[in-house]
PDB file of C-alpha atoms in Angstrom:
ATOM      1  CA  MET A   1      48.708  55.826  54.098  1.00  0.00           C
ATOM      2  CA  PRO A   2      48.179  52.985  56.657  1.00  0.00           C
ATOM      3  CA  LYS A   3      50.142  53.185  60.108  1.00  0.00           C
ATOM      4  CA  SER A   4      52.029  49.862  59.957  1.00  0.00           C
ATOM      5  CA  ARG A   5      51.788  48.093  63.132  1.00  0.00           C
ATOM      6  CA  ILE A   6      54.112  48.438  66.099  1.00  0.00           C
ATOM      7  CA  ARG A   7      55.985  45.378  67.254  1.00  0.00           C
ATOM      8  CA  LYS A   8      56.945  45.087  70.801  1.00  0.00           C
ATOM      9  CA  LYS A   9      60.366  44.523  71.535  1.00  0.00           C
ATOM     10  CA  ALA A  10      61.357  41.802  74.580  1.00  0.00           C
ATOM     11  CA  ASP A  11      62.486  43.558  77.744  1.00  0.00           C
ATOM     12  CA  TYR A  12      65.913  43.685  78.154  1.00  0.00           C
ATOM     13  CA  THR A  13      67.175  41.152  80.639  1.00  0.00           C
ATOM     14  CA  PRO A  14      70.816  41.460  81.639  1.00  0.00           C
ATOM     15  CA  PRO A  15      72.766  38.047  81.851  1.00  0.00           C
ATOM     16  CA  PRO A  16      72.817  36.563  85.254  1.00  0.00           C
ATOM     17  CA  PRO A  17      76.137  37.424  87.099  1.00  0.00           C
ATOM     18  CA  LYS A  18      79.063  35.165  87.045  1.00  0.00           C
ATOM     19  CA  GLN A  19      80.055  33.595  90.521  1.00  0.00           C
ATOM     20  CA  THR A  20      83.889  34.493  91.227  1.00  0.00           C
ATOM     21  CA  THR A  21      85.558  31.822  92.867  1.00  0.00           C
ATOM     22  CA  ALA A  22      88.413  33.235  95.335  1.00  0.00           C
ATOM     23  CA  ILE A  23      91.676  31.619  94.347  1.00  0.00           C
ATOM     24  CA  LYS A  24      93.913  31.320  97.300  1.00  0.00           C
ATOM     25  CA  LEU A  25      97.546  31.461  96.548  1.00  0.00           C
ATOM     26  CA  ASN A  26      98.975  29.515  99.655  1.00  0.00           C
ATOM     27  CA  SER A  27     102.281  30.349  99.105  1.00  0.00           C
ATOM     28  CA  ARG A  28     104.854  28.574 101.118  1.00  0.00           C
ATOM     29  CA  ALA A  29     106.729  30.895 103.383  1.00  0.00           C
ATOM     30  CA  TRP A  30     109.887  28.990 103.181  1.00  0.00           C
ATOM     31  CA  VAL A  31     110.285  29.109  99.421  1.00  0.00           C
ATOM     32  CA  ALA A  32     111.289  32.512  98.826  1.00  0.00           C
ATOM     33  CA  PRO A  33     114.086  32.417 101.296  1.00  0.00           C
ATOM     34  CA  VAL A  34     115.329  29.092 100.334  1.00  0.00           C
ATOM     35  CA  MET A  35     115.581  30.086  96.543  1.00  0.00           C
ATOM     36  CA  LEU A  36     117.261  33.322  97.648  1.00  0.00           C
ATOM     37  CA  ALA A  37     119.698  31.838  99.494  1.00  0.00           C
ATOM     38  CA  MET A  38     120.735  28.985  96.845  1.00  0.00           C
ATOM     39  CA  PHE A  39     120.814  31.628  94.456  1.00  0.00           C
ATOM     40  CA  LEU A  40     123.802  33.802  96.957  1.00  0.00           C
ATOM     41  CA  ILE A  41     125.469  30.724  97.776  1.00  0.00           C
ATOM     42  CA  GLY A  42     125.949  29.882  94.417  1.00  0.00           C
ATOM     43  CA  LEU A  43     127.383  33.199  93.555  1.00  0.00           C
ATOM     44  CA  ALA A  44     129.192  33.403  96.503  1.00  0.00           C
ATOM     45  CA  TRP A  45     131.098  30.337  95.838  1.00  0.00           C
ATOM     46  CA  ILE A  46     131.755  31.005  92.292  1.00  0.00           C
ATOM     47  CA  VAL A  47     132.885  34.870  93.401  1.00  0.00           C
ATOM     48  CA  VAL A  48     135.087  33.023  96.339  1.00  0.00           C
ATOM     49  CA  PHE A  49     136.529  30.652  93.594  1.00  0.00           C
ATOM     50  CA  TYR A  50     138.061  33.575  91.013  1.00  0.00           C
ATOM     51  CA  VAL A  51     138.990  35.949  93.863  1.00  0.00           C
ATOM     52  CA  THR A  52     141.269  33.193  95.625  1.00  0.00           C
ATOM     53  CA  ASP A  53     142.597  32.013  92.049  1.00  0.00           C
ATOM     54  CA  GLY A  54     141.095  28.686  93.122  1.00  0.00           C
ATOM     55  CA  SER A  55     142.387  27.981  96.347  1.00  0.00           C
ATOM     56  CA  LEU A  56     138.967  28.441  98.213  1.00  0.00           C
ATOM     57  CA  PRO A  57     136.337  27.007  98.791  1.00  0.00           C
ATOM     58  CA  ILE A  58     137.567  23.449  98.335  1.00  0.00           C
ATOM     59  CA  ASP A  59     140.827  23.286  96.457  1.00  0.00           C
ATOM     60  CA  LYS A  60     140.712  19.768  95.670  1.00  0.00           C
ATOM     61  CA  LEU A  61     137.855  20.422  93.449  1.00  0.00           C
ATOM     62  CA  ASP A  62     139.661  22.653  91.469  1.00  0.00           C
ATOM     63  CA  ASN A  63     137.663  23.864  88.187  1.00  0.00           C
ATOM     64  CA  TRP A  64     134.652  21.767  89.550  1.00  0.00           C
ATOM     65  CA  ASN A  65     134.001  24.385  91.715  1.00  0.00           C
ATOM     66  CA  ILE A  66     132.540  26.626  89.150  1.00  0.00           C
ATOM     67  CA  VAL A  67     129.927  23.746  88.748  1.00  0.00           C
ATOM     68  CA  VAL A  68     129.094  23.456  92.540  1.00  0.00           C
ATOM     69  CA  GLY A  69     128.626  27.178  92.291  1.00  0.00           C
ATOM     70  CA  PHE A  70     126.095  26.684  89.364  1.00  0.00           C
ATOM     71  CA  GLY A  71     124.754  23.722  90.741  1.00  0.00           C
ATOM     72  CA  PHE A  72     123.504  25.827  93.823  1.00  0.00           C
ATOM     73  CA  ILE A  73     122.505  28.242  91.257  1.00  0.00           C
ATOM     74  CA  ALA A  74     120.070  25.407  89.239  1.00  0.00           C
ATOM     75  CA  ALA A  75     118.852  24.170  92.767  1.00  0.00           C
ATOM     76  CA  GLY A  76     117.580  27.773  93.508  1.00  0.00           C
ATOM     77  CA  PHE A  77     115.833  27.747  89.980  1.00  0.00           C
ATOM     78  CA  GLY A  78     114.687  24.215  90.898  1.00  0.00           C
ATOM     79  CA  VAL A  79     113.121  25.476  94.147  1.00  0.00           C
ATOM     80  CA  SER A  80     111.523  28.495  92.539  1.00  0.00           C
ATOM     81  CA  THR A  81     109.331  26.177  90.870  1.00  0.00           C
ATOM     82  CA  GLN A  82     107.470  25.661  94.083  1.00  0.00           C
ATOM     83  CA  TRP A  83     106.663  29.116  94.407  1.00  0.00           C
ATOM     84  CA  LYS A  84     102.989  30.195  94.040  1.00  0.00           C
TER      85      LYS A  84
END
């Protein structure tokens, strides 16, 4: 029986290495403290309002004190969007 021809395979050449780009996360140092401060101020505002039966923090606002507290919390979430 005749021998078949042996085909030469191309040598394996690995793909070129990918160049990685360094990602710099320049987080602003003020974001985390301000965000946490807003959360805590809002929470404290609401807790003080409930504990004092509505006489504190600002008596004239009455039940709008809850809105002010949630406003601080919402502002904290707004500041959190600046965190990288």
